[in-house]
Amino acid sequence: MSNIGMRIFPYINRPPKALIQAFSGIPVANIADNMNRMSCMDARIRPINDVPLLGPAFTVKSRPGDNLMLHKALDLAQPGDIIVVDAQGDLSNSIMGELMALWAKQRDIGGFIIDGAIRDIGALRKMGLPIYAAGVTPAGPYKDGPGELNVPVACGGVVVHPGDILVGDEDGIVVINPRDAESLLEKSKAKSDQEKKVMEDIANKAWDRRWVDQALLERGVVVVKENRISSRTNVQVPVSVIRNATEHFDAVAVNISTDGILLQTQHEFEVDRVIQLILPKELGNVNVVARVIWKHGNHIGCNFVDMPTEVRTAVDQAVYFQLSQNLKQASGDFI
């Protein structure tokens, strides 16, 4: 009679060792990129050391805080197996510590992935055994069950079947169905070769970045050069305004930023009108082109447009000089 929740399936189908070992040295991130980011354990499952993990899954499903079935897994797992424990993410009780890890190492177990808590972490880190867990607590486990061995389990938000290939590094864990392994292996190797080429390009300052602008263009991103947030300072200086070849007016600059200017004038300017401004020495002593973006009474707000680098530099320097002068004056008012 089947006793659901208290069963052991001792026999599993393990992939060929050569196929498993072929993933050695391939970054987990490169493998995951070729799986559409769908088979990575979540960020709760973290390594306690930097020892890489690689091997077939030997699965354990346990009641939270109970390690009876994990103890049995230590005796049944074969050398190289990765023991994967679904402890339902519970962190109230550790389900593995130093003694169990020492026994696992004596039996050449390949490592542990535990969706639950562990303890004796100082000793575990020094063993050279790859161990991943969701947390650490000194509280010990119970040994009552229920639990099952070599059934599908949930670990780090991913379903793991007995015999799945597990690859782990400092970034985390990826789970590979053996049926997908050969094609995935070739793609992952190609990804690693591609990244090596990019690293060479970066070292030579030759990384082709055109894809970024292309991606932004395809997504409809608009570069709004006229609305940058920038420092603005109050001024009261005369400015000459050229509306067209025959119309020149005087105005007063009320405030200015590196992106625009507020003018006070008795003349009418419609919104979107492009005008030319002759800025005095206090504001950089340059000619700039501006567009009227709003008007209210005898004030008009303008954004600078198409500013050459040398003109923008002159305006920037003038703005920050005026800003520093205003700050000094304001500080003096409080002395």
XYZ file of N, CA and C in Angstrom, residues 5-7 61-70 141-148:
63
model
N 3.404 10.718 1.309
C 4.045 11.582 2.292
C 5.105 10.884 3.115
N 5.187 9.565 2.984
C 6.221 8.797 3.691
C 6.738 7.719 2.744
N 7.309 8.169 1.597
C 7.764 7.217 0.583
C 9.211 7.498 0.201
N 11.846 15.830 0.043
C 10.718 16.666 0.450
C 10.477 16.415 1.926
N 10.546 17.487 2.728
C 10.437 17.297 4.173
C 9.429 18.260 4.776
N 8.951 17.889 5.936
C 8.130 18.812 6.711
C 9.031 19.936 7.211
N 8.528 21.165 7.290
C 9.367 22.263 7.788
C 9.990 21.924 9.137
N 11.311 22.131 9.224
C 12.017 21.920 10.482
C 12.347 20.483 10.801
N 12.087 19.547 9.881
C 12.318 18.123 10.141
C 13.351 17.587 9.150
N 14.318 16.785 9.633
C 15.363 16.298 8.733
C 15.494 14.776 8.711
N 14.446 14.054 9.108
C 14.524 12.596 9.100
C 14.838 12.072 7.702
N 14.112 12.557 6.685
C 14.343 12.072 5.326
C 15.671 12.565 4.759
N 16.138 13.710 5.208
C 17.448 14.176 4.766
C 18.542 13.242 5.274
N 16.786 20.664 14.440
C 15.638 20.087 13.743
C 14.898 19.039 14.582
N 13.749 18.626 14.047
C 13.023 17.457 14.549
C 13.346 16.277 13.638
N 13.042 15.083 14.093
C 13.342 13.880 13.313
C 12.151 12.929 13.369
N 11.022 13.425 12.893
C 9.784 12.660 12.977
C 9.146 12.383 11.618
N 9.531 13.126 10.570
C 8.807 13.037 9.321
C 7.562 13.914 9.397
N 6.693 13.836 8.405
C 6.800 13.012 7.199
C 7.821 13.571 6.216
N 7.948 12.873 5.089
C 8.849 13.302 4.041
C 8.955 12.241 2.970
N 9.525 12.627 1.826
C 9.680 11.689 0.713
C 11.015 11.933 0.025
